CSV table of C-alpha atoms in Angstrom, one decimal:
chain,number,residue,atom,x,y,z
A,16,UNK,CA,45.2,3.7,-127.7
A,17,UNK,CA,43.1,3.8,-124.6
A,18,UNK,CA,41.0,7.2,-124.5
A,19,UNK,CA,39.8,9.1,-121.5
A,20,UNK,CA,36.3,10.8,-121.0
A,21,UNK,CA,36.5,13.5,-117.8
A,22,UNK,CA,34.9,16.0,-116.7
A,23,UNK,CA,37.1,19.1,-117.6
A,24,UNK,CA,39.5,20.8,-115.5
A,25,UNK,CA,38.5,23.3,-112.3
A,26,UNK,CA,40.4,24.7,-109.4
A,27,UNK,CA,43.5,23.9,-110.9
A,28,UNK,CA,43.1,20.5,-111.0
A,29,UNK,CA,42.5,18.7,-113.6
A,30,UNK,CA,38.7,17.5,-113.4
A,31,UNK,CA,35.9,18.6,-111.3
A,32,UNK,CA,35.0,15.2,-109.9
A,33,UNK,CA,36.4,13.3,-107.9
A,34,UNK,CA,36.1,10.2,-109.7
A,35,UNK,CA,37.8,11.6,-112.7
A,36,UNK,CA,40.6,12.7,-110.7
A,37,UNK,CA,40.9,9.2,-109.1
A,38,UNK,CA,41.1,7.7,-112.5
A,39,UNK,CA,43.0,10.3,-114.1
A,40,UNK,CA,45.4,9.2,-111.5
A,41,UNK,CA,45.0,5.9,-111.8
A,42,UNK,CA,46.0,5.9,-116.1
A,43,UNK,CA,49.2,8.1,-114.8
A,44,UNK,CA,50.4,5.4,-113.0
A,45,UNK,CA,49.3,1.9,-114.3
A,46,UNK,CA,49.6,3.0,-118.7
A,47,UNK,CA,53.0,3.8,-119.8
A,48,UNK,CA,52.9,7.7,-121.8
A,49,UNK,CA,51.8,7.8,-125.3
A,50,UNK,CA,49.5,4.6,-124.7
A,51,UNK,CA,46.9,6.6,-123.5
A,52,UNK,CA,44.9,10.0,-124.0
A,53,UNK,CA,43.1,12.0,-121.6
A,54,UNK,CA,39.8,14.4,-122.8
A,55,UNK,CA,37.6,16.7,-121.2
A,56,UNK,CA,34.6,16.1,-122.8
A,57,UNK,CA,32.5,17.1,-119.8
A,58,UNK,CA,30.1,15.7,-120.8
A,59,UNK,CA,28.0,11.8,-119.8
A,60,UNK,CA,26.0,11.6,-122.9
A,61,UNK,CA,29.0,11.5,-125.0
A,62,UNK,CA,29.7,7.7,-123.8
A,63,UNK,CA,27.4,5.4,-124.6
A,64,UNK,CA,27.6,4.3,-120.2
A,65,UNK,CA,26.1,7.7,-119.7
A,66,UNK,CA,28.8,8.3,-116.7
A,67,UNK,CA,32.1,10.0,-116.6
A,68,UNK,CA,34.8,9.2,-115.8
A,69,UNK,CA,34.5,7.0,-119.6
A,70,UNK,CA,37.5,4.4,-120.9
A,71,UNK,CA,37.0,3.9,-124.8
A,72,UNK,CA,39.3,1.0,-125.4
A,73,UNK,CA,39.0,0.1,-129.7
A,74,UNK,CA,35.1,0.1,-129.7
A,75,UNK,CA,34.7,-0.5,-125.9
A,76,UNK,CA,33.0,2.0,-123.4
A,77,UNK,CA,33.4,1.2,-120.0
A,78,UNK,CA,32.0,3.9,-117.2
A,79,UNK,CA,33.1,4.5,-113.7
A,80,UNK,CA,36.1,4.4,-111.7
A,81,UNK,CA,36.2,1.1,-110.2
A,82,UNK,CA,34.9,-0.4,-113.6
A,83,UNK,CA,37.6,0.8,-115.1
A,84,UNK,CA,39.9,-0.3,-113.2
A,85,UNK,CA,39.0,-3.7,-113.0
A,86,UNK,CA,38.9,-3.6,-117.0
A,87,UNK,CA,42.4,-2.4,-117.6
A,88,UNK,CA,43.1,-5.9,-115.0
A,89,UNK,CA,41.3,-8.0,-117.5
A,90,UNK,CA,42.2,-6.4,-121.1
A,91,UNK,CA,45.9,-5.9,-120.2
A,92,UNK,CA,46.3,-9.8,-117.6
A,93,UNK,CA,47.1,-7.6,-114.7
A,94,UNK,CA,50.2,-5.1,-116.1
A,95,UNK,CA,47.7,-2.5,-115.5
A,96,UNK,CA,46.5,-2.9,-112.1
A,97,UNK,CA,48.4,-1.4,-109.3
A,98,UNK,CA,47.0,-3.5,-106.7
A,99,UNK,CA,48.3,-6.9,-108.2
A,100,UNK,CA,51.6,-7.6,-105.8
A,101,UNK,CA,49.2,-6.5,-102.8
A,102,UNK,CA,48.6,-9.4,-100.0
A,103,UNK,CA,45.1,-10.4,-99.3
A,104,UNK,CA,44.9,-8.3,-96.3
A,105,UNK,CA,46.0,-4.9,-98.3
A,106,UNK,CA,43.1,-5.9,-100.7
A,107,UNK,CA,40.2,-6.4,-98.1
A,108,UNK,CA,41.7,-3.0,-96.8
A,109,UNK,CA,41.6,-1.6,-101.0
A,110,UNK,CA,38.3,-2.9,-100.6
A,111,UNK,CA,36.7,-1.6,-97.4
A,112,UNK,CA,38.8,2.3,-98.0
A,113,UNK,CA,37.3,2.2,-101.5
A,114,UNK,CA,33.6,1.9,-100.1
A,115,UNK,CA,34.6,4.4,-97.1
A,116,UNK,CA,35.8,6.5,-99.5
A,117,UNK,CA,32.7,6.8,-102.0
A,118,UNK,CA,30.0,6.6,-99.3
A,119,UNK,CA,31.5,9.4,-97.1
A,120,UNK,CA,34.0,11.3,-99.4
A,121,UNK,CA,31.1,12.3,-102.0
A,122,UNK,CA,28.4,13.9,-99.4
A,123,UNK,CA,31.1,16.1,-98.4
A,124,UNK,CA,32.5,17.1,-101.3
A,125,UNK,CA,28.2,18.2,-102.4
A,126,UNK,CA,27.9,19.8,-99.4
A,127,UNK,CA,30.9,22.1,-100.3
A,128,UNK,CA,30.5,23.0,-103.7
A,129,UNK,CA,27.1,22.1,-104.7
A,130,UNK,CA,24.8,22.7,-101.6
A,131,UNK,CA,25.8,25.0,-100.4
A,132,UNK,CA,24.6,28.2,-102.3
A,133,UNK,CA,27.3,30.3,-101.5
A,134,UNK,CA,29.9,28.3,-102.9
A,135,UNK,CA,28.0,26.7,-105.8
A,136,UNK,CA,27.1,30.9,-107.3
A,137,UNK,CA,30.5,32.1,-106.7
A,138,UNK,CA,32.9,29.3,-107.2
A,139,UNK,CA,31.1,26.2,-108.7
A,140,UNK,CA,29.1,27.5,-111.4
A,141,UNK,CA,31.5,30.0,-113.0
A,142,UNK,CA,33.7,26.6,-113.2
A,143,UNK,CA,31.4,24.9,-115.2
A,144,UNK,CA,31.2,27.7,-117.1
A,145,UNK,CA,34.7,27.3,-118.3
A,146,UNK,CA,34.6,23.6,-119.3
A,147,UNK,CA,31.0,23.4,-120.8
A,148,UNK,CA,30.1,24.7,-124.4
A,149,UNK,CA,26.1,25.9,-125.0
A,150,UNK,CA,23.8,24.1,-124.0
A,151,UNK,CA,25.2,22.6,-121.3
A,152,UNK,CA,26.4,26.0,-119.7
A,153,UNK,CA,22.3,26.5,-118.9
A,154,UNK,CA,21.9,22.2,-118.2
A,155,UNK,CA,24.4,20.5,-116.6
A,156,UNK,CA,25.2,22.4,-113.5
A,157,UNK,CA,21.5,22.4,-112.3
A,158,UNK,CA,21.0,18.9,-113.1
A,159,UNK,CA,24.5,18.3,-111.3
A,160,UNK,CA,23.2,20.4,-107.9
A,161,UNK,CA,20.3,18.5,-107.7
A,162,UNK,CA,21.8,15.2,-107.9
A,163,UNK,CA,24.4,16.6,-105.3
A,164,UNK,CA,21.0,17.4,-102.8
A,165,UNK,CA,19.9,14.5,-103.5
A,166,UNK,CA,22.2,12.6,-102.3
A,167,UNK,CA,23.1,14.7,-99.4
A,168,UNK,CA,19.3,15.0,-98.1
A,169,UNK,CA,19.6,12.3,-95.4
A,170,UNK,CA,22.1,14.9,-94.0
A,171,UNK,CA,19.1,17.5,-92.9
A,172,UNK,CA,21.5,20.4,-94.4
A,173,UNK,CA,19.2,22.2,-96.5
A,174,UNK,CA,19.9,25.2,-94.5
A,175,UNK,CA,23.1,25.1,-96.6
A,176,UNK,CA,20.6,25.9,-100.0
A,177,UNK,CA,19.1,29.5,-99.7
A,178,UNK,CA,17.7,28.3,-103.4
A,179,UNK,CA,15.5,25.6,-102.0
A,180,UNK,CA,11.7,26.4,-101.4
A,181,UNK,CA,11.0,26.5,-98.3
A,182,UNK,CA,14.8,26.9,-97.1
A,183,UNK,CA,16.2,28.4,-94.0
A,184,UNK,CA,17.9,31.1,-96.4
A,185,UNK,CA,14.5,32.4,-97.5
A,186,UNK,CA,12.9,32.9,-94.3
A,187,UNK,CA,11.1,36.3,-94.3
A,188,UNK,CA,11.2,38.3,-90.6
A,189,UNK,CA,8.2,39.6,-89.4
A,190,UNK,CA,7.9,43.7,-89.4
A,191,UNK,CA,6.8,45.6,-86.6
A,192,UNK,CA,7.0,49.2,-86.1
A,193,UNK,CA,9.8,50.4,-84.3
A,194,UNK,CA,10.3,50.1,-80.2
A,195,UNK,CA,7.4,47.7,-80.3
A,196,UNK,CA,8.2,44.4,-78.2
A,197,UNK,CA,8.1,41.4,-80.5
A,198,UNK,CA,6.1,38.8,-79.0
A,199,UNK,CA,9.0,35.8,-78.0
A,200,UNK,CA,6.5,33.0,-80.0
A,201,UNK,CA,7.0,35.2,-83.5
A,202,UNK,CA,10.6,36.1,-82.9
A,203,UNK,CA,12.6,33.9,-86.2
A,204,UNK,CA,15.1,31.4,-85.4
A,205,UNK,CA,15.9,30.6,-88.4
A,206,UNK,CA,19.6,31.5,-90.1
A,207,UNK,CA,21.3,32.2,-93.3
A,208,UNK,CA,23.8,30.0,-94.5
A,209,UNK,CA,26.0,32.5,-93.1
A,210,UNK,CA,25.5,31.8,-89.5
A,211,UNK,CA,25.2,28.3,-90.1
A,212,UNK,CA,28.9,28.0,-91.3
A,213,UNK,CA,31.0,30.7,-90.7
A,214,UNK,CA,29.4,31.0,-86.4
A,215,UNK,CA,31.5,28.6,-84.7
A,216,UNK,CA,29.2,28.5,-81.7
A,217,UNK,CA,26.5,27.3,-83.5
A,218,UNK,CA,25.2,23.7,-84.0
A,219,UNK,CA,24.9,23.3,-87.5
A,220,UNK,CA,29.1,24.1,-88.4
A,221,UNK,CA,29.9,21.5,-85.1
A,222,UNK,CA,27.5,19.1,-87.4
A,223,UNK,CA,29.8,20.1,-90.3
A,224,UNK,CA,32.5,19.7,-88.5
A,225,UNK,CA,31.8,15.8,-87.1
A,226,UNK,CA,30.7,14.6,-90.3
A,227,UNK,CA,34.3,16.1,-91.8
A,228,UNK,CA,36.1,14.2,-89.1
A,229,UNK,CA,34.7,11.1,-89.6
A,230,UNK,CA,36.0,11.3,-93.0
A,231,UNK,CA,39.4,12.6,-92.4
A,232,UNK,CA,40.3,10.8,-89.2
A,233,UNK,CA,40.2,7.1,-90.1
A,234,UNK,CA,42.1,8.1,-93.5
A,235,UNK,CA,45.0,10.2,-91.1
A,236,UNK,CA,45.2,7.1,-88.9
A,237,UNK,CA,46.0,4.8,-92.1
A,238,UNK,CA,48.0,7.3,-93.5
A,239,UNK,CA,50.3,7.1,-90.2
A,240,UNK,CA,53.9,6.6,-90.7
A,241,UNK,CA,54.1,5.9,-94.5
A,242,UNK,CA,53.8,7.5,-98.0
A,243,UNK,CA,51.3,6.1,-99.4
A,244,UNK,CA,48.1,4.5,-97.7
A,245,UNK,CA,49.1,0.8,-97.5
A,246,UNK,CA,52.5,1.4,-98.3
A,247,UNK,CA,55.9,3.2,-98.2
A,248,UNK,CA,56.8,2.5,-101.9
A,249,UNK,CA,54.1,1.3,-103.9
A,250,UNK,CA,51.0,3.4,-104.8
A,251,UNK,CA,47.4,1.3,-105.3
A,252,UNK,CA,43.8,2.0,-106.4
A,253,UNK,CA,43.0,3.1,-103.0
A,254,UNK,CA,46.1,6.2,-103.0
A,255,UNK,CA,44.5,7.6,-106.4
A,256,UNK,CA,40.9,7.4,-105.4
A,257,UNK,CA,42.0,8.9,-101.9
A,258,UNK,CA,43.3,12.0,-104.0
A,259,UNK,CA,40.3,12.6,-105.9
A,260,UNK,CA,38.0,12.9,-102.7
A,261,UNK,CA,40.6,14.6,-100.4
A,262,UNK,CA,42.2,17.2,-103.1
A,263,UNK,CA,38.6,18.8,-103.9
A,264,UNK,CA,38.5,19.0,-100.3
A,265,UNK,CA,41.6,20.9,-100.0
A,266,UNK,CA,42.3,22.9,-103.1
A,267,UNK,CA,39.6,24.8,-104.3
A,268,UNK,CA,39.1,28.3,-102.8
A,269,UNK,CA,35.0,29.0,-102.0
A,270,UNK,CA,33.8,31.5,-99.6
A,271,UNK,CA,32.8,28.9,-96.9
A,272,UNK,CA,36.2,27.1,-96.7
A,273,UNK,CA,35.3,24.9,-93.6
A,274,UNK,CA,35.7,21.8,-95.3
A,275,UNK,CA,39.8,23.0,-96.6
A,276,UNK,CA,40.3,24.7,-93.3
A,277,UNK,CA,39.5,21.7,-90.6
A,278,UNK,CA,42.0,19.6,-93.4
A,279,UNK,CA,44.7,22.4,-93.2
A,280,UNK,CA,44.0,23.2,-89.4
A,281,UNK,CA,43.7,19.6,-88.1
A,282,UNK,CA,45.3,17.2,-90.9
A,283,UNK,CA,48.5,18.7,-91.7
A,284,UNK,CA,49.4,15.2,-92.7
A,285,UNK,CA,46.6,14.2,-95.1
A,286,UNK,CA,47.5,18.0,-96.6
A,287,UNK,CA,51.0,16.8,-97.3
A,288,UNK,CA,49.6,13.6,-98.7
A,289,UNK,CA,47.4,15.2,-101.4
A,290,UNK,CA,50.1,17.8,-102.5
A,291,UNK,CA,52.9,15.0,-103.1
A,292,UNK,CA,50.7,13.0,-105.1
A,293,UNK,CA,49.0,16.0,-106.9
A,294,UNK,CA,53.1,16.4,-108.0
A,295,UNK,CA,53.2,12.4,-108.8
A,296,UNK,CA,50.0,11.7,-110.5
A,297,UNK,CA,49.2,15.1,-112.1
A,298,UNK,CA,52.2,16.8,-112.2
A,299,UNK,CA,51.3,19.2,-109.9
A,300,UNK,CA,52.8,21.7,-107.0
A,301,UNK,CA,49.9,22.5,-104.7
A,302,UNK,CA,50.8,25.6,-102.3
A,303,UNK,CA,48.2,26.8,-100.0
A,304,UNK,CA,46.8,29.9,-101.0
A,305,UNK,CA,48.5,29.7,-104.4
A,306,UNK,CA,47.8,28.9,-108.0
A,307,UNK,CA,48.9,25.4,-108.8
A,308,UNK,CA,51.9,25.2,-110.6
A,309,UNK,CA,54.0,22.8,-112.9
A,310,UNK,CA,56.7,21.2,-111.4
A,311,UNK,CA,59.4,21.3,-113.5
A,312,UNK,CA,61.0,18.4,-112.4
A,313,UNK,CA,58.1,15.9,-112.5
A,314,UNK,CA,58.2,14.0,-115.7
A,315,UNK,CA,54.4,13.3,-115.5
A,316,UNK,CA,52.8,15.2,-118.2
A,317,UNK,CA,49.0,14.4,-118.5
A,318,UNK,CA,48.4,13.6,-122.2
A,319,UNK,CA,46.0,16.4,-122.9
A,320,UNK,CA,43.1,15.7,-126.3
A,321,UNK,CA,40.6,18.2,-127.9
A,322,UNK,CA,37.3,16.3,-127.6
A,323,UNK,CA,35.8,15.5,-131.1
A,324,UNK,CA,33.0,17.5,-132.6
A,325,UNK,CA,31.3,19.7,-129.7
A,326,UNK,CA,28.5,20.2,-131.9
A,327,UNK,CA,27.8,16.7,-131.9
A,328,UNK,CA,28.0,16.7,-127.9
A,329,UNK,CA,25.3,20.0,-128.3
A,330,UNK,CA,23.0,17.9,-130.4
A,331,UNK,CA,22.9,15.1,-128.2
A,332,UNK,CA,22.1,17.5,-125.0
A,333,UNK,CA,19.5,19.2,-126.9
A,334,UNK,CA,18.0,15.7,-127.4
A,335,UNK,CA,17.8,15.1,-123.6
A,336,UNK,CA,16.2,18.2,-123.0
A,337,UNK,CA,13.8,17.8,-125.8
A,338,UNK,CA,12.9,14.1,-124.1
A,339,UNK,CA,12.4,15.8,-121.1
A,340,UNK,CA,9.8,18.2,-121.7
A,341,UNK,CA,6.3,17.5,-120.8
A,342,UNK,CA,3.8,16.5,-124.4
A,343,UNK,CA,6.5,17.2,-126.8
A,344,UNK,CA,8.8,14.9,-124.9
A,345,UNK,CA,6.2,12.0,-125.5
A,346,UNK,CA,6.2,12.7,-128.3
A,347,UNK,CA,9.7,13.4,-129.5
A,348,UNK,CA,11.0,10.1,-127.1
A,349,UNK,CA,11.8,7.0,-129.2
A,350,UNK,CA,10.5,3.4,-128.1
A,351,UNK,CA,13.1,2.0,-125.6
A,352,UNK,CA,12.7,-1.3,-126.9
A,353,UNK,CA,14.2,-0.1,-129.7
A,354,UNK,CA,17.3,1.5,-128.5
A,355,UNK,CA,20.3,-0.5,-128.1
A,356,UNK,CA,22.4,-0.2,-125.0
A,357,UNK,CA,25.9,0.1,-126.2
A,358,UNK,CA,27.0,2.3,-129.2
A,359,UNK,CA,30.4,1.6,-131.1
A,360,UNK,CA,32.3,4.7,-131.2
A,361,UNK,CA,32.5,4.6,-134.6
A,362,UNK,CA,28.5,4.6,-134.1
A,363,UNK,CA,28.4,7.2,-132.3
A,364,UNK,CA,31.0,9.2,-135.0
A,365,UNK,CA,28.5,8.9,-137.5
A,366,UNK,CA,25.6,10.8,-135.9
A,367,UNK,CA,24.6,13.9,-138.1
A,368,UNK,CA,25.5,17.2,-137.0
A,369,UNK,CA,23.3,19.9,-136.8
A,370,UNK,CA,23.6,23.6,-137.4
A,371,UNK,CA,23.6,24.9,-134.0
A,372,UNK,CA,21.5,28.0,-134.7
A,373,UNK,CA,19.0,25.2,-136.3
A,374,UNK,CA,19.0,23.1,-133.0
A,375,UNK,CA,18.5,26.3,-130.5
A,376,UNK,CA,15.7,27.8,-132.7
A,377,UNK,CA,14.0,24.4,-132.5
A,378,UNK,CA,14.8,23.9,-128.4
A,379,UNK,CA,13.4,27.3,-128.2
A,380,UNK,CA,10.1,26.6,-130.0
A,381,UNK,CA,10.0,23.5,-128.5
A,382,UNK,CA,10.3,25.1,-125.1
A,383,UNK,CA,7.4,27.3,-125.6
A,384,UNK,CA,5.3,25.1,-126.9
A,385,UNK,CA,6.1,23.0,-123.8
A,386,UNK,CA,5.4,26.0,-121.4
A,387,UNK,CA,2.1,27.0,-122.9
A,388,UNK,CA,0.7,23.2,-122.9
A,389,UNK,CA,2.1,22.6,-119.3
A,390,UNK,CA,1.1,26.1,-117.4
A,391,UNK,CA,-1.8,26.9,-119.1
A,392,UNK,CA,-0.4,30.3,-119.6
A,393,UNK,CA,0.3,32.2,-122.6
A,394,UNK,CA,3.3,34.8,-122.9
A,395,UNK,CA,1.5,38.2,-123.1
A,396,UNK,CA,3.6,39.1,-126.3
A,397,UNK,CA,1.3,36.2,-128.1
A,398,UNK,CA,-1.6,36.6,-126.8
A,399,UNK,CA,-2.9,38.6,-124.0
A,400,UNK,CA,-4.5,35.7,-122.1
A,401,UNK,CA,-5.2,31.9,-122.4
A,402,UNK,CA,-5.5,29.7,-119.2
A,403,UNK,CA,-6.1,26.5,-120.8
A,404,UNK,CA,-6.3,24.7,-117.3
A,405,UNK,CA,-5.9,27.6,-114.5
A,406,UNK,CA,-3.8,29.2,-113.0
A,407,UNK,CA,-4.0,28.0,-109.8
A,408,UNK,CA,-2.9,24.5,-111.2
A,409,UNK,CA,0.1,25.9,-113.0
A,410,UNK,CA,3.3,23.7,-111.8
A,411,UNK,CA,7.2,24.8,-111.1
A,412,UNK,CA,9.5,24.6,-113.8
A,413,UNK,CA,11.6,22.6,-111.8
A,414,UNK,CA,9.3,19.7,-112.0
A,415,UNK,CA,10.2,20.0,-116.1
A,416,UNK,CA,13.7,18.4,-115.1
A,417,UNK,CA,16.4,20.1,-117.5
A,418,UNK,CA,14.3,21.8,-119.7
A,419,UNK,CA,12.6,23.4,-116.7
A,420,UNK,CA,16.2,24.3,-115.5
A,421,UNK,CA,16.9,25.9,-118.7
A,422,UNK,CA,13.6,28.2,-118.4
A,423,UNK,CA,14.2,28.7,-115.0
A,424,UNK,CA,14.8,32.6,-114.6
A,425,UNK,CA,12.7,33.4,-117.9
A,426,UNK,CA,9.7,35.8,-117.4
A,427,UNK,CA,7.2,34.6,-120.4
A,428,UNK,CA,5.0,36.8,-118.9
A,429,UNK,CA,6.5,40.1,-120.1
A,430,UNK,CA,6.7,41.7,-123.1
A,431,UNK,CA,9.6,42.2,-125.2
A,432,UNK,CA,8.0,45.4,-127.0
């Protein structure tokens, strides 16, 4: 029985990523029902690869969409790869779409529902929220944001991130009294994310716009004429990892919808696309503007697992953000040399599982601790004051990587009584 690790389900689809999705698709097609199981652990550090989307075949992890793919080629002799009655030209083509795909599909889909602020606080985060158990409600979406800006920083779209320091959003405008003439040299030009991409006249939304059409427009012209991408009969690799770029694209509803609304305005086709093989692959009816529905006449029924002891999955995030923090994490860090690579799953079954109230207390304590050593500052319900270093060389919390993420917000500083 082949086992699938996903991020969980979001804006009615059934992962969050858009490599999930593509594999997610991929399984629907190539594995015959009841060979295969599908589970939204949501989480990396459940595999041993440390990436989702995560195949556990017997004992074997393997990570990542293409990885996966070319596994099921090699374990099954090539009943499970859709792309094996495809001429050497359609491959080169698999081949070249597959690299378009990931190198332009993902900055867009960041720029969407990660960097930009709006979308990530109203839409994006209250997702995670609904597939992720504690800890990783306060861990993984920050560390997943960041990533997203990190990769998306070549773009110059900060503007997009009212969070960032130093951002366009948090621009403060001068005050003068009123009727006074503001001096044209002091006068702000810089915008909210507001202007930048819901103002069609401005520069930063025709940006948006070009780096959207560069995506969609070579994908509508090799969409021309047929069903599927390559084909009028015959779905391939390239189809399902087309649908998990281009359906996060198109169905989820955020505030700033100009990524879905140049697709809906100017692709009607590639809108069509996604929809049929939502219905195919994930058994789907996609209606814009409307809850996704079953289609009743679709015998695709994703094969739908409860993921295995969440506690477990806690205790192994808790660990990360333990390593992570600055002294204890030193400390609390095993020797890499002596960590092996790959884990069994049955390895990974066997690791003990820890009373959750026993593993926050400690993160908490831990987390202190870490403060106090790092800022040189002590909460003023301990102790009034105790700069061990100065305030003045006190750092950001972001700088503690996910434990600082999980402070973030926290005033130490005041009092509880």
């Amino acid at each position: 029985m082949l086992q699938l690790h996903v991020w969980g389900p979001a804006f009615d689809l059934p992962s969050i990523d858009p490599q999930c999705l593509a594999t997610i698709a991929y399984l629907s097609q190539a594995v015959p029902q009841g060979e295969w199981e599908l589970v939204a652990s949501s989480d990396p550090t459940y595999s041993p690869t440390g990436e989702l989307p995560a195949l556990l075949d017997n004992s074997i992890w393997v990570g990542g969409f293409q990885n996966i793919t070319r596994h099921l080629h090699e374990r099954f002799g090539g009943q499970r790869d859709l792309d094996l009655e495809r001429s050497p030209q359609d491959r080169a083509d698999i081949s070249a779409y597959t690299s378009f795909l990931e190198t332009h599909g993902q900055p867009l889909i960041d720029l969407s529902l990660y960097v930009s602020s709006e979308n990530y606080h109203a839409s994006t985060r209250p997702a995670y929220s609904h597939i992720l158990q504690w800890p990783n409600t306060w861990l993984l979406p920050p560390q997943r944001r960041a990533a997203a800006k990190g990769r998306t920083d070549h773009l110059h779209f900060t503007s997009l991130d009212l969070d960032a320091p130093g951002g366009e959003g948090e621009a403060e405008t001068p005050q003068f009294p009123a009727g006074t003439e503001v001096p044209r040299l002091m006068r702000s030009t810089q915008q909210t994310v507001s202007s930048l991409v819901k103002q069609p006249q401005h520069a930063a939304r025709f940006r948006l716009e070009a780096l959207a059409e560069s995506f969609f427009e070579p994908l509508a012209q090799l969409l021309r004429g047929k069903y599927y991408m390559l084909s009028e009969n015959r779905v391939t690799s390239l189809d399902c990892l087309a649908l998990g770029y281009l359906s996060l694209a198109l169905v989820p509803e955020v505030p700033s919808s100009w990524l879905s609304h140049l697709m809906k305005s100017r692709y009607p086709r590639l809108c069509h696309y996604v929809e049929d093989l939502a219905r195919d692959c994930f058994g789907l009816v996609l209606r814009p503007g409307e809850r996704a529905s079953r289609d009743s006449n679709t015998i695709t029924r994703l094969p739908w697992k409860e993921p295995d002891k969440p506690t477990c999955i806690a205790v192994i995030r808790t660990r990360s953000s333990l390593e992570n923090l600055p002294y204890i994490g030193a400390l609390y860090k095993p020797d890499p040399l002596q960590q092996t690579t790959t884990k069994s799953h049955e390895e990974l079954s066997h690791i003990p599982i820890i009373p959750t109230v026993f593993v926050g207390f400690a993160a908490s304590l831990a987390a202190l601790g870490s403060y106090v050593l790092y800022t040189g500052d002590v909460p003023s319900f301990l102790y009034s004051t105790w700069p061990l270093y100065g305030r003045q060389q006190r750092q950001r919390l972001n700088e503690m990587g996910e434990a600082g993420a999980m402070l973030e917000g926290i005033d130490f500083r005041g009092s509880p009584f």
